[in-house]
Structure formats: structure tokens, C-alpha cells
Amino acid sequence: LDAVAILTIHKSKGLEFPIVLLPDLQRERNRRSSEFVYERNIGLGFDIPDWTGGKISTAIKEEVSDRIALREIFESIRKLYVGMTRAEDRL
């Protein structure tokens, strides 16, 4: 039976297909800047007013934001690996 299956990486886990396409690998996530970020091992990071009427990030916010970005990179790598290993013949 010739058919095309369109699945998410999560749904394809444990399955194999003769040909696998992984679209949008170069797309970057749309990062929203939030005033507050939280990481349970570090704490709450936030922006504070500066003397010019703007806002600056606290050191904790920068550290939490860096950890969140790193975690997203590792998750992307993991999903890429799972997607790549679904291919039997061609990727």
C-alpha cells in the first residue's frame, strides 16, 4: 500500500519509514521577551527600571534565559536525532 504519513516527531517515536522528510530545520523559534523568567534551580529573574525610564535585566534573568535557551537547543537536537533515526532508506 503506497501512502504518505504525516506525523510529528513525537508520534513517530519507535516507528520506521522508507523515506523521511524533516522540513523547517533552519527555522528559528520566535523568541518573546518576557519581563519574568523562572528556573527552579536558580530562581526568578526579571527586569528592573533604570534611571533613563527603560528597563534592564537582572543577572539572574540573564542566567535563567541562557539556561532556557540551552535547554531548547538540546531538545531540538534530540528531536532531530529521533527524526533522523526513523528513516530506513532515505532521509
mmCIF file with all atom_site columns, C-alpha atoms in Angstrom:
data_model
loop_
_atom_site.group_PDB
_atom_site.id
_atom_site.type_symbol
_atom_site.label_atom_id
_atom_site.label_alt_id
_atom_site.label_comp_id
_atom_site.label_asym_id
_atom_site.label_entity_id
_atom_site.label_seq_id
_atom_site.pdbx_PDB_ins_code
_atom_site.Cartn_x
_atom_site.Cartn_y
_atom_site.Cartn_z
_atom_site.occupancy
_atom_site.B_iso_or_equiv
_atom_site.pdbx_formal_charge
_atom_site.auth_seq_id
_atom_site.auth_comp_id
_atom_site.auth_asym_id
_atom_site.auth_atom_id
_atom_site.pdbx_PDB_model_num
ATOM 1  C CA . LEU A 1 1  ? 0.000  0.000  0.000  1.00 0.00 ? 1  LEU A CA 1
ATOM 2  C CA . ASP A 1 2  ? 1.523  3.314  -1.090 1.00 0.00 ? 2  ASP A CA 1
ATOM 3  C CA . ALA A 1 3  ? 0.679  6.066  1.348  1.00 0.00 ? 3  ALA A CA 1
ATOM 4  C CA . VAL A 1 4  ? 2.086  9.203  2.875  1.00 0.00 ? 4  VAL A CA 1
ATOM 5  C CA . ALA A 1 5  ? 2.038  9.546  6.660  1.00 0.00 ? 5  ALA A CA 1
ATOM 6  C CA . ILE A 1 6  ? 2.420  12.994 8.164  1.00 0.00 ? 6  ILE A CA 1
ATOM 7  C CA . LEU A 1 7  ? 3.458  12.692 11.794 1.00 0.00 ? 7  LEU A CA 1
ATOM 8  C CA . THR A 1 8  ? 5.067  14.782 14.474 1.00 0.00 ? 8  THR A CA 1
ATOM 9  C CA . ILE A 1 9  ? 8.445  13.666 15.775 1.00 0.00 ? 9  ILE A CA 1
ATOM 10 C CA . HIS A 1 10 ? 6.762  12.570 18.999 1.00 0.00 ? 10 HIS A CA 1
ATOM 11 C CA . LYS A 1 11 ? 4.180  10.403 17.175 1.00 0.00 ? 11 LYS A CA 1
ATOM 12 C CA . SER A 1 12 ? 6.879  8.744  15.042 1.00 0.00 ? 12 SER A CA 1
ATOM 13 C CA . LYS A 1 13 ? 8.911  7.527  18.008 1.00 0.00 ? 13 LYS A CA 1
ATOM 14 C CA . GLY A 1 14 ? 9.520  3.795  17.705 1.00 0.00 ? 14 GLY A CA 1
ATOM 15 C CA . LEU A 1 15 ? 8.423  3.657  14.042 1.00 0.00 ? 15 LEU A CA 1
ATOM 16 C CA . GLU A 1 16 ? 10.463 3.493  10.836 1.00 0.00 ? 16 GLU A CA 1
ATOM 17 C CA . PHE A 1 17 ? 9.647  4.629  7.308  1.00 0.00 ? 17 PHE A CA 1
ATOM 18 C CA . PRO A 1 18 ? 11.405 4.100  3.955  1.00 0.00 ? 18 PRO A CA 1
ATOM 19 C CA . ILE A 1 19 ? 11.698 7.854  3.334  1.00 0.00 ? 19 ILE A CA 1
ATOM 20 C CA . VAL A 1 20 ? 11.638 10.605 5.951  1.00 0.00 ? 20 VAL A CA 1
ATOM 21 C CA . LEU A 1 21 ? 11.462 14.356 5.304  1.00 0.00 ? 21 LEU A CA 1
ATOM 22 C CA . LEU A 1 22 ? 12.296 16.807 8.071  1.00 0.00 ? 22 LEU A CA 1
ATOM 23 C CA . PRO A 1 23 ? 11.075 20.267 6.974  1.00 0.00 ? 23 PRO A CA 1
ATOM 24 C CA . ASP A 1 24 ? 11.907 23.642 8.536  1.00 0.00 ? 24 ASP A CA 1
ATOM 25 C CA . LEU A 1 25 ? 15.129 22.568 10.217 1.00 0.00 ? 25 LEU A CA 1
ATOM 26 C CA . GLN A 1 26 ? 16.642 26.036 9.753  1.00 0.00 ? 26 GLN A CA 1
ATOM 27 C CA . ARG A 1 27 ? 13.680 27.913 11.224 1.00 0.00 ? 27 ARG A CA 1
ATOM 28 C CA . GLU A 1 28 ? 14.431 29.756 14.432 1.00 0.00 ? 28 GLU A CA 1
ATOM 29 C CA . ARG A 1 29 ? 11.943 29.960 17.244 1.00 0.00 ? 29 ARG A CA 1
ATOM 30 C CA . ASN A 1 30 ? 10.072 33.191 17.730 1.00 0.00 ? 30 ASN A CA 1
ATOM 31 C CA . ARG A 1 31 ? 11.501 34.458 20.989 1.00 0.00 ? 31 ARG A CA 1
ATOM 32 C CA . ARG A 1 32 ? 9.207  36.581 23.070 1.00 0.00 ? 32 ARG A CA 1
ATOM 33 C CA . SER A 1 33 ? 10.877 38.807 25.586 1.00 0.00 ? 33 SER A CA 1
ATOM 34 C CA . SER A 1 34 ? 9.203  38.415 28.931 1.00 0.00 ? 34 SER A CA 1
ATOM 35 C CA . GLU A 1 35 ? 9.696  40.557 31.994 1.00 0.00 ? 35 GLU A CA 1
ATOM 36 C CA . PHE A 1 36 ? 9.807  37.460 34.199 1.00 0.00 ? 36 PHE A CA 1
ATOM 37 C CA . VAL A 1 37 ? 11.540 34.096 33.726 1.00 0.00 ? 37 VAL A CA 1
ATOM 38 C CA . TYR A 1 38 ? 11.757 31.241 36.201 1.00 0.00 ? 38 TYR A CA 1
ATOM 39 C CA . GLU A 1 39 ? 14.018 28.234 36.607 1.00 0.00 ? 39 GLU A CA 1
ATOM 40 C CA . ARG A 1 40 ? 13.561 26.100 39.687 1.00 0.00 ? 40 ARG A CA 1
ATOM 41 C CA . ASN A 1 41 ? 17.283 25.664 40.442 1.00 0.00 ? 41 ASN A CA 1
ATOM 42 C CA . ILE A 1 42 ? 18.130 29.347 40.018 1.00 0.00 ? 42 ILE A CA 1
ATOM 43 C CA . GLY A 1 43 ? 15.006 31.304 40.825 1.00 0.00 ? 43 GLY A CA 1
ATOM 44 C CA . LEU A 1 44 ? 13.027 34.176 39.396 1.00 0.00 ? 44 LEU A CA 1
ATOM 45 C CA . GLY A 1 45 ? 14.643 36.636 37.030 1.00 0.00 ? 45 GLY A CA 1
ATOM 46 C CA . PHE A 1 46 ? 13.063 39.899 35.998 1.00 0.00 ? 46 PHE A CA 1
ATOM 47 C CA . ASP A 1 47 ? 13.598 43.351 34.514 1.00 0.00 ? 47 ASP A CA 1
ATOM 48 C CA . ILE A 1 48 ? 14.040 46.394 36.736 1.00 0.00 ? 48 ILE A CA 1
ATOM 49 C CA . PRO A 1 49 ? 13.614 50.079 35.890 1.00 0.00 ? 49 PRO A CA 1
ATOM 50 C CA . ASP A 1 50 ? 16.773 52.020 35.136 1.00 0.00 ? 50 ASP A CA 1
ATOM 51 C CA . TRP A 1 51 ? 17.350 55.726 35.649 1.00 0.00 ? 51 TRP A CA 1
ATOM 52 C CA . THR A 1 52 ? 16.529 56.564 31.999 1.00 0.00 ? 52 THR A CA 1
ATOM 53 C CA . GLY A 1 53 ? 12.964 55.265 32.131 1.00 0.00 ? 53 GLY A CA 1
ATOM 54 C CA . GLY A 1 54 ? 13.869 51.980 30.444 1.00 0.00 ? 54 GLY A CA 1
ATOM 55 C CA . LYS A 1 55 ? 14.369 48.550 31.921 1.00 0.00 ? 55 LYS A CA 1
ATOM 56 C CA . ILE A 1 56 ? 17.390 46.343 32.438 1.00 0.00 ? 56 ILE A CA 1
ATOM 57 C CA . SER A 1 57 ? 17.613 42.632 33.149 1.00 0.00 ? 57 SER A CA 1
ATOM 58 C CA . THR A 1 58 ? 18.922 41.306 36.437 1.00 0.00 ? 58 THR A CA 1
ATOM 59 C CA . ALA A 1 59 ? 21.857 38.884 36.401 1.00 0.00 ? 59 ALA A CA 1
ATOM 60 C CA . ILE A 1 60 ? 19.515 36.074 37.452 1.00 0.00 ? 60 ILE A CA 1
ATOM 61 C CA . LYS A 1 61 ? 17.227 36.808 34.491 1.00 0.00 ? 61 LYS A CA 1
ATOM 62 C CA . GLU A 1 62 ? 20.194 36.579 32.108 1.00 0.00 ? 62 GLU A CA 1
ATOM 63 C CA . GLU A 1 63 ? 21.300 33.268 33.643 1.00 0.00 ? 63 GLU A CA 1
ATOM 64 C CA . VAL A 1 64 ? 17.790 31.795 33.564 1.00 0.00 ? 64 VAL A CA 1
ATOM 65 C CA . SER A 1 65 ? 17.275 32.968 29.965 1.00 0.00 ? 65 SER A CA 1
ATOM 66 C CA . ASP A 1 66 ? 20.591 31.374 28.944 1.00 0.00 ? 66 ASP A CA 1
ATOM 67 C CA . ARG A 1 67 ? 19.602 28.074 30.569 1.00 0.00 ? 67 ARG A CA 1
ATOM 68 C CA . ILE A 1 68 ? 16.197 28.080 28.901 1.00 0.00 ? 68 ILE A CA 1
ATOM 69 C CA . ALA A 1 69 ? 17.820 28.755 25.502 1.00 0.00 ? 69 ALA A CA 1
ATOM 70 C CA . LEU A 1 70 ? 20.343 25.947 26.066 1.00 0.00 ? 70 LEU A CA 1
ATOM 71 C CA . ARG A 1 71 ? 17.570 23.547 27.078 1.00 0.00 ? 71 ARG A CA 1
ATOM 72 C CA . GLU A 1 72 ? 15.679 24.425 23.861 1.00 0.00 ? 72 GLU A CA 1
ATOM 73 C CA . ILE A 1 73 ? 18.813 23.726 21.787 1.00 0.00 ? 73 ILE A CA 1
ATOM 74 C CA . PHE A 1 74 ? 19.260 20.307 23.401 1.00 0.00 ? 74 PHE A CA 1
ATOM 75 C CA . GLU A 1 75 ? 15.581 19.488 22.839 1.00 0.00 ? 75 GLU A CA 1
ATOM 76 C CA . SER A 1 76 ? 15.912 20.461 19.167 1.00 0.00 ? 76 SER A CA 1
ATOM 77 C CA . ILE A 1 77 ? 18.959 18.200 18.808 1.00 0.00 ? 77 ILE A CA 1
ATOM 78 C CA . ARG A 1 78 ? 17.088 15.332 20.472 1.00 0.00 ? 78 ARG A CA 1
ATOM 79 C CA . LYS A 1 79 ? 14.103 15.753 18.137 1.00 0.00 ? 79 LYS A CA 1
ATOM 80 C CA . LEU A 1 80 ? 16.417 15.902 15.121 1.00 0.00 ? 80 LEU A CA 1
ATOM 81 C CA . TYR A 1 81 ? 18.058 12.641 16.209 1.00 0.00 ? 81 TYR A CA 1
ATOM 82 C CA . VAL A 1 82 ? 14.685 10.924 16.652 1.00 0.00 ? 82 VAL A CA 1
ATOM 83 C CA . GLY A 1 83 ? 13.512 12.184 13.247 1.00 0.00 ? 83 GLY A CA 1
ATOM 84 C CA . MET A 1 84 ? 16.714 11.079 11.519 1.00 0.00 ? 84 MET A CA 1
ATOM 85 C CA . THR A 1 85 ? 16.618 7.596  13.002 1.00 0.00 ? 85 THR A CA 1
ATOM 86 C CA . ARG A 1 86 ? 13.099 6.993  11.638 1.00 0.00 ? 86 ARG A CA 1
ATOM 87 C CA . ALA A 1 87 ? 14.473 6.702  8.083  1.00 0.00 ? 87 ALA A CA 1
ATOM 88 C CA . GLU A 1 88 ? 15.041 3.167  6.769  1.00 0.00 ? 88 GLU A CA 1
ATOM 89 C CA . ASP A 1 89 ? 16.351 4.098  3.297  1.00 0.00 ? 89 ASP A CA 1
ATOM 90 C CA . ARG A 1 90 ? 16.441 7.846  2.696  1.00 0.00 ? 90 ARG A CA 1
ATOM 91 C CA . LEU A 1 91 ? 16.442 10.972 4.802  1.00 0.00 ? 91 LEU A CA 1
#
